[in-house]
PDB file of C-alpha atoms in Angstrom:
ATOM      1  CA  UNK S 190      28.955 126.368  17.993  1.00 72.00           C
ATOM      2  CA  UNK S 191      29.696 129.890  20.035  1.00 71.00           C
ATOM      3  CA  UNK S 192      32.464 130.354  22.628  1.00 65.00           C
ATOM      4  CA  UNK S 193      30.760 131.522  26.079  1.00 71.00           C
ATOM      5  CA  UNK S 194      31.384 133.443  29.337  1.00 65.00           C
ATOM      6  CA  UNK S 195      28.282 131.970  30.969  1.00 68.00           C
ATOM      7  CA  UNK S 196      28.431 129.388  33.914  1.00 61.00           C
ATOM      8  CA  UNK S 197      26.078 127.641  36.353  1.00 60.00           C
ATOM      9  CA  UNK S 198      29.147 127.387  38.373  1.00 54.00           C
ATOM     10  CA  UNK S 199      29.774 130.727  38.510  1.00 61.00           C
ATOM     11  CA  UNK S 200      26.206 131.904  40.265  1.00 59.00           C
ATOM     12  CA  UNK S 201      27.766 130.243  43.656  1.00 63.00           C
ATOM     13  CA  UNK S 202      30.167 132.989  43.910  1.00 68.00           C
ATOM     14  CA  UNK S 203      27.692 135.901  44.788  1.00 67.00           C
ATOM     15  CA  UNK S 204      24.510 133.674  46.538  1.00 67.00           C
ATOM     16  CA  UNK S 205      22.359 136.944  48.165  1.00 73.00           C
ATOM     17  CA  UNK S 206      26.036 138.492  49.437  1.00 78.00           C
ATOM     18  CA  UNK S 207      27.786 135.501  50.636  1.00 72.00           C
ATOM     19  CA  UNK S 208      30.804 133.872  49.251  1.00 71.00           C
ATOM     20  CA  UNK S 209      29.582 130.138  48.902  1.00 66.00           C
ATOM     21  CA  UNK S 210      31.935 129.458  45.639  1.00 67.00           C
ATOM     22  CA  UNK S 211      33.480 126.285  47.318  1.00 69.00           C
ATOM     23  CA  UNK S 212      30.239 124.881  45.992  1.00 63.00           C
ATOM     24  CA  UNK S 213      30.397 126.074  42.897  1.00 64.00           C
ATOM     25  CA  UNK S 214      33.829 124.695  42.322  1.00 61.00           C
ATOM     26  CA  UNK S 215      32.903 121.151  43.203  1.00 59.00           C
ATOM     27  CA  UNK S 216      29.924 121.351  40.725  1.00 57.00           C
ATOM     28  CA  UNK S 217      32.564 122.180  38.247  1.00 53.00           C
ATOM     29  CA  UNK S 218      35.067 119.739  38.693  1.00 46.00           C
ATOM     30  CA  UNK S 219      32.985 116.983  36.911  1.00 51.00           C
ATOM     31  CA  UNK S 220      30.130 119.164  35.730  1.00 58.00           C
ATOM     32  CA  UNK S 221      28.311 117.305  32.145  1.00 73.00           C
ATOM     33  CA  UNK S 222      27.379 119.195  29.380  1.00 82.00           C
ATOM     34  CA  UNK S 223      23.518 121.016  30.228  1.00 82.00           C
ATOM     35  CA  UNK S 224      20.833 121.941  28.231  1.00 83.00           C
ATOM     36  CA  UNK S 225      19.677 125.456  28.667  1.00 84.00           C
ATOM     37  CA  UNK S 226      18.954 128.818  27.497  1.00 87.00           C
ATOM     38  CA  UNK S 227      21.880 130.543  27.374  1.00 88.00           C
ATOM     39  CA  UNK S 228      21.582 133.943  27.606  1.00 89.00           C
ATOM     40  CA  UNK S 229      22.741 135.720  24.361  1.00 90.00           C
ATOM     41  CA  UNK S 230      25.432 138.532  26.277  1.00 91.00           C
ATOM     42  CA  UNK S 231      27.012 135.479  26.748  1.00 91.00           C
ATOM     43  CA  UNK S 232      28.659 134.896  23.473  1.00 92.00           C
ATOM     44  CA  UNK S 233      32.359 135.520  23.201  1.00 95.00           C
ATOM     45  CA  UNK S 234      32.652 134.366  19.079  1.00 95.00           C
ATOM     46  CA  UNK S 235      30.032 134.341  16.462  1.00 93.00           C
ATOM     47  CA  UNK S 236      27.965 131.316  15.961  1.00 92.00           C
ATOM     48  CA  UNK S 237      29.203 128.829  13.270  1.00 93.00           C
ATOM     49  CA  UNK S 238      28.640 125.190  11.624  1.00 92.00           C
ATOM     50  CA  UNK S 239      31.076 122.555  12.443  1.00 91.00           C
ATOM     51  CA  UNK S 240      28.772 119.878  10.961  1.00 92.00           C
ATOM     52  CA  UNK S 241      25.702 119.452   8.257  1.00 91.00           C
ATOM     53  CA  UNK S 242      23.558 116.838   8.440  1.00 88.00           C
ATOM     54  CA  UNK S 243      20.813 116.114   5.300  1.00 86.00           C
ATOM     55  CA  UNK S 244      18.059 114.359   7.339  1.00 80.00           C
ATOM     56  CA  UNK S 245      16.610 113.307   4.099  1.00 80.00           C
ATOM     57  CA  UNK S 246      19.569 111.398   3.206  1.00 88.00           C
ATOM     58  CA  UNK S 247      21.711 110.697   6.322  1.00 89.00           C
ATOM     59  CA  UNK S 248      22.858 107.018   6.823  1.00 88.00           C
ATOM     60  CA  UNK S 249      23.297 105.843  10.278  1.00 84.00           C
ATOM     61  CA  UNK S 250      26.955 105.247  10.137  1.00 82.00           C
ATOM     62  CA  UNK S 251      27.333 109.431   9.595  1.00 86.00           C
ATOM     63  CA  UNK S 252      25.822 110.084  12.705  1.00 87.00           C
ATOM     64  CA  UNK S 253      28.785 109.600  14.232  1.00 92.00           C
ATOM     65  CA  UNK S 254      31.428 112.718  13.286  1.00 94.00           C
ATOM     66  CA  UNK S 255      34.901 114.503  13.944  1.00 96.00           C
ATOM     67  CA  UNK S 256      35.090 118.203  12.763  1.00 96.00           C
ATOM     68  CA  UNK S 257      36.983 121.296  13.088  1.00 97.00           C
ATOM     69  CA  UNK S 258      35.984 124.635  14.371  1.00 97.00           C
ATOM     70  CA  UNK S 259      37.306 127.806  14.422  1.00 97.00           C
ATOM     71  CA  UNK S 260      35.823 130.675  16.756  1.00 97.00           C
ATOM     72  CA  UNK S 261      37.264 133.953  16.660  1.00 97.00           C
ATOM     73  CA  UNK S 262      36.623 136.030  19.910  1.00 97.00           C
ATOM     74  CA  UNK S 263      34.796 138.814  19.248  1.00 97.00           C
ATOM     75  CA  UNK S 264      34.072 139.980  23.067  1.00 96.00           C
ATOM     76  CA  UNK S 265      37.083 139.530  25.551  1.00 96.00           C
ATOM     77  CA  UNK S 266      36.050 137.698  28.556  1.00 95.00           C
ATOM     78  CA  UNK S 267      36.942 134.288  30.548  1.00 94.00           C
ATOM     79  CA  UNK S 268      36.105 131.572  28.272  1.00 95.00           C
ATOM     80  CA  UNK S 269      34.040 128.987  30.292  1.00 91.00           C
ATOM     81  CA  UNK S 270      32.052 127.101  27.679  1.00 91.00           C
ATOM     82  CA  UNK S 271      31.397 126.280  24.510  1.00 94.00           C
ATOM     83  CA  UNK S 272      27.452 126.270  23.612  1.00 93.00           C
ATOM     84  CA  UNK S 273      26.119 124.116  20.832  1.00 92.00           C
ATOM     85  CA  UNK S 274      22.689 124.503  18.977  1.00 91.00           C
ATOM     86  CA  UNK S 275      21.281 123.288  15.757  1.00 90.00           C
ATOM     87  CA  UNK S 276      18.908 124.620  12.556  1.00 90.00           C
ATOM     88  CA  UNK S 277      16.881 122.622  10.385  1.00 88.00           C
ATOM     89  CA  UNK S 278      15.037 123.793   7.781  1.00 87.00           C
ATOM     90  CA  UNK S 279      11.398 121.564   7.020  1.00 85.00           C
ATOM     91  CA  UNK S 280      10.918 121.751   3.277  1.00 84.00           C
ATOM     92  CA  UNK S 281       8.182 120.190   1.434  1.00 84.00           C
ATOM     93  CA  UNK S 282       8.896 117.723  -1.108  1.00 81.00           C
ATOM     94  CA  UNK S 283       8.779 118.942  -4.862  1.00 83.00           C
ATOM     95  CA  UNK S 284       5.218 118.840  -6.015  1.00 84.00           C
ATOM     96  CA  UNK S 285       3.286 119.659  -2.590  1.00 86.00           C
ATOM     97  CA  UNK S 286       1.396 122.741  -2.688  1.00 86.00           C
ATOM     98  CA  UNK S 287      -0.271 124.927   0.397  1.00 87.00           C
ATOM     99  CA  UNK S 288       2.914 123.607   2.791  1.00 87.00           C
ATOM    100  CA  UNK S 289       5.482 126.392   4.072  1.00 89.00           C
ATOM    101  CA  UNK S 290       9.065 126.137   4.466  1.00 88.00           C
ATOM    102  CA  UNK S 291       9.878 126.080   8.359  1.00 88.00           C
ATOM    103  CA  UNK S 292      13.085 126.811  10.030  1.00 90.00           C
ATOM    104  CA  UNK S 293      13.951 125.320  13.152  1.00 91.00           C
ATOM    105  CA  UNK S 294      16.822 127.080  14.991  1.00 92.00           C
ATOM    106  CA  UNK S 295      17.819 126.789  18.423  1.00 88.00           C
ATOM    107  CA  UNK S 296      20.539 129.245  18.712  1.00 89.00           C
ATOM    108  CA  UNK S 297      21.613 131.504  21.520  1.00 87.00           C
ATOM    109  CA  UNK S 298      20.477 134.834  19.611  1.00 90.00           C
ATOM    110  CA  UNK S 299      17.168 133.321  18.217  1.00 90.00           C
ATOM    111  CA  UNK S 300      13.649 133.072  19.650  1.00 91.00           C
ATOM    112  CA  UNK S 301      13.617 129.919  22.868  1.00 90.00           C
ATOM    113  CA  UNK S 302      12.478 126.313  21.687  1.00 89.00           C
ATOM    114  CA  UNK S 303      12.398 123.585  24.359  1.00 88.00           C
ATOM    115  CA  UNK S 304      15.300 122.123  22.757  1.00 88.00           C
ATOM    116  CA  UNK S 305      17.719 125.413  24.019  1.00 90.00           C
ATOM    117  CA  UNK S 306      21.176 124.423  23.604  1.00 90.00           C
ATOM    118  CA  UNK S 307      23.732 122.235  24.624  1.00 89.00           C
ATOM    119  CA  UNK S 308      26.208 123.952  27.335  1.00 88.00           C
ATOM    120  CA  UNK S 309      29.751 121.875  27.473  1.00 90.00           C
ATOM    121  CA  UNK S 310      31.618 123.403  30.800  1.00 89.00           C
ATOM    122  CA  UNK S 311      35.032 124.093  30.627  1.00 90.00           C
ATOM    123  CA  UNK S 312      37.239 122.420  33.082  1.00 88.00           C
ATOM    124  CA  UNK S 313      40.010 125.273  33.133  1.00 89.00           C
ATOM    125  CA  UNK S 314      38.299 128.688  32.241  1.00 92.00           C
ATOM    126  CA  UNK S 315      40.406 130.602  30.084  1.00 94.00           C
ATOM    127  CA  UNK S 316      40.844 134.423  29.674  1.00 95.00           C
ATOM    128  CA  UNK S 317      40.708 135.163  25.923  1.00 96.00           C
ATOM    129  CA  UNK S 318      41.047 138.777  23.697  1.00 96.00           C
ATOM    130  CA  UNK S 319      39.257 140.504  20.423  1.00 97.00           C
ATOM    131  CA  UNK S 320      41.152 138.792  17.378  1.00 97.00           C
ATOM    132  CA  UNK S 321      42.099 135.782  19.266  1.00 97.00           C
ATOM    133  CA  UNK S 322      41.034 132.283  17.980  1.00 97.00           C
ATOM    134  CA  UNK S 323      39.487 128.968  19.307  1.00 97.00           C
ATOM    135  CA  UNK S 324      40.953 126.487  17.388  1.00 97.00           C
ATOM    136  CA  UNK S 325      40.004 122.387  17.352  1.00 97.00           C
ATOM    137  CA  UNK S 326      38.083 119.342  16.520  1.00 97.00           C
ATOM    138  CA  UNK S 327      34.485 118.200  17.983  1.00 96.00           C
ATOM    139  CA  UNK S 328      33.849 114.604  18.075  1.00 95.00           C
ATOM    140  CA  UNK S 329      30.617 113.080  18.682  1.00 92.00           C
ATOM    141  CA  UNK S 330      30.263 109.123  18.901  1.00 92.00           C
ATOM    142  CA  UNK S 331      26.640 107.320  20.150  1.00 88.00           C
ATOM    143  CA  UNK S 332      26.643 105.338  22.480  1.00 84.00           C
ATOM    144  CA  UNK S 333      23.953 102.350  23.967  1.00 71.00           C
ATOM    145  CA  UNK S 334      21.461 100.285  23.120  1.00 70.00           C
ATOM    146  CA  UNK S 335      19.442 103.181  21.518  1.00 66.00           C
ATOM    147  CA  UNK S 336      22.012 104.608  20.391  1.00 68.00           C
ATOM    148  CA  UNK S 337      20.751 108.284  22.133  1.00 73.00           C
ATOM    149  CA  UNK S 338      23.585 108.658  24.766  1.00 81.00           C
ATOM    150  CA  UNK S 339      26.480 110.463  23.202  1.00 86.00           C
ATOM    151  CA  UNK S 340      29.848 111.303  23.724  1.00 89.00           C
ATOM    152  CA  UNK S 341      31.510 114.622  22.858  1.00 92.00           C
ATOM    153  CA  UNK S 342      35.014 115.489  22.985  1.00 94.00           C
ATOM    154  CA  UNK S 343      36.586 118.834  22.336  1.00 95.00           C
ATOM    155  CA  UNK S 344      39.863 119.217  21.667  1.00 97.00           C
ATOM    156  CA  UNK S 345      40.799 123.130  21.522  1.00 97.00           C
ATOM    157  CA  UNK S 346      43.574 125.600  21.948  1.00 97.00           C
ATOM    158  CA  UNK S 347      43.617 129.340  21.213  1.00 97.00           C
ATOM    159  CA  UNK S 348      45.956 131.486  18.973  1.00 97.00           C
ATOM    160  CA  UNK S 349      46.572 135.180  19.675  1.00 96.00           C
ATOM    161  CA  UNK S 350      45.778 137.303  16.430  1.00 93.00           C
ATOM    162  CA  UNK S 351      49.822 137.773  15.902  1.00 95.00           C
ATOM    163  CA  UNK S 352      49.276 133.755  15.425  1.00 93.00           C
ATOM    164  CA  UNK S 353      51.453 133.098  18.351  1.00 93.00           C
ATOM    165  CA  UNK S 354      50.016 130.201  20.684  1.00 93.00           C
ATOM    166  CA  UNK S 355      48.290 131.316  23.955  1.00 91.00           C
ATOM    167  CA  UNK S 356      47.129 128.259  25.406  1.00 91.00           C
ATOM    168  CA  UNK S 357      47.727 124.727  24.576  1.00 94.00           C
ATOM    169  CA  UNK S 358      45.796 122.517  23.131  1.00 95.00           C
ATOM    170  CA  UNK S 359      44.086 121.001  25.483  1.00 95.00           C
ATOM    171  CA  UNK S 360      41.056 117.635  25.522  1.00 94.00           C
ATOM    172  CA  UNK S 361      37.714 117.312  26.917  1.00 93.00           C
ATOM    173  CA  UNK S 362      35.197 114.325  26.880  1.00 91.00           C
ATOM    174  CA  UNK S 363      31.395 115.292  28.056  1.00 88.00           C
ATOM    175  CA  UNK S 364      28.646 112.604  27.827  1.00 84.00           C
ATOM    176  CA  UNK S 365      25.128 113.818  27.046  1.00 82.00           C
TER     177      UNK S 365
END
């Protein structure tokens, strides 16, 4: 996971020189969680792992998880998202020859896959310094017959470097 500056809801402010951001903000108000490229520049925190899966041994009940995160902000901006990707790595079994390890990853600094990444908008953008911290818990919970609708929540607050509190934790739920 990678705190973000970048926003769909944002290109409404500048359409071609006029101001047509009322748009934009109605988008926002109950915007879901996308899946795009997200450009790199973006990235307000370094990318890291807030969960591990091992698809070789993974029992259905684990698919469902709750766990922490920490992002520290290495580019001040406004922070309006946080952008989720995965990696996999495809290695053969012991005792296969001729077959090559392949890894998958779909972050916002590697090459594009289809997959892209998974873009959860931030109700109330916040503005956030160097040194500062994103602290909190992701939950994800599947939902449905199939089992391939999900629910994410993101609970979150941010700590100044001098570990004073800077904004509150706060709670989002996004369905994907």
């Amino acid at each position: 996971m990678r705190a973000s500056s970048h926003s769909e809801v944002t290109f409404w402010d500048n359409v071609y020189g006029f101001d047509m951001s009322t748009i934009g903000a109605a988008m926002g108000e109950d915007k879901e969680a996308d899946v795009i490229i997200v450009p790199a520049e973006s990235a307000l925190s370094e990318q890291m792992t807030f969960h591990t899966i091992d698809i070789m041994t993974v029992k259905d009940e684990e698919l469902d998880f709750n766990a922490p995160f920490e992002l520290v902000i290495t580019s001040a901006g406004t922070l309006r998202t946080f952008v989720s990707s995965f990696e996999t790595i495809f290695d053969p079994p012991a005792g296969v020859e001729g077959c090559e390890v392949v890894w998958l990853k779909t972050g916002m600094s590697d090459e594009p896959t289809h997959w892209k990444q998974t873009l959860f908008h931030i109700k109330e953008p916040v503005a956030v310094e160097v040194g500062e911290t994103v602290r909190g818990r992701i939950s994800c919970a599947r939902l449905g017959e199939g089992r391939r609708d999900l629910d994410f929540s993101i609970t979150w607050g941010v700590v100044r470097a001098d570990g004073g509190v800077r904004v509150q934790e706060r709670s989002q739920l996004w369905q994907v």
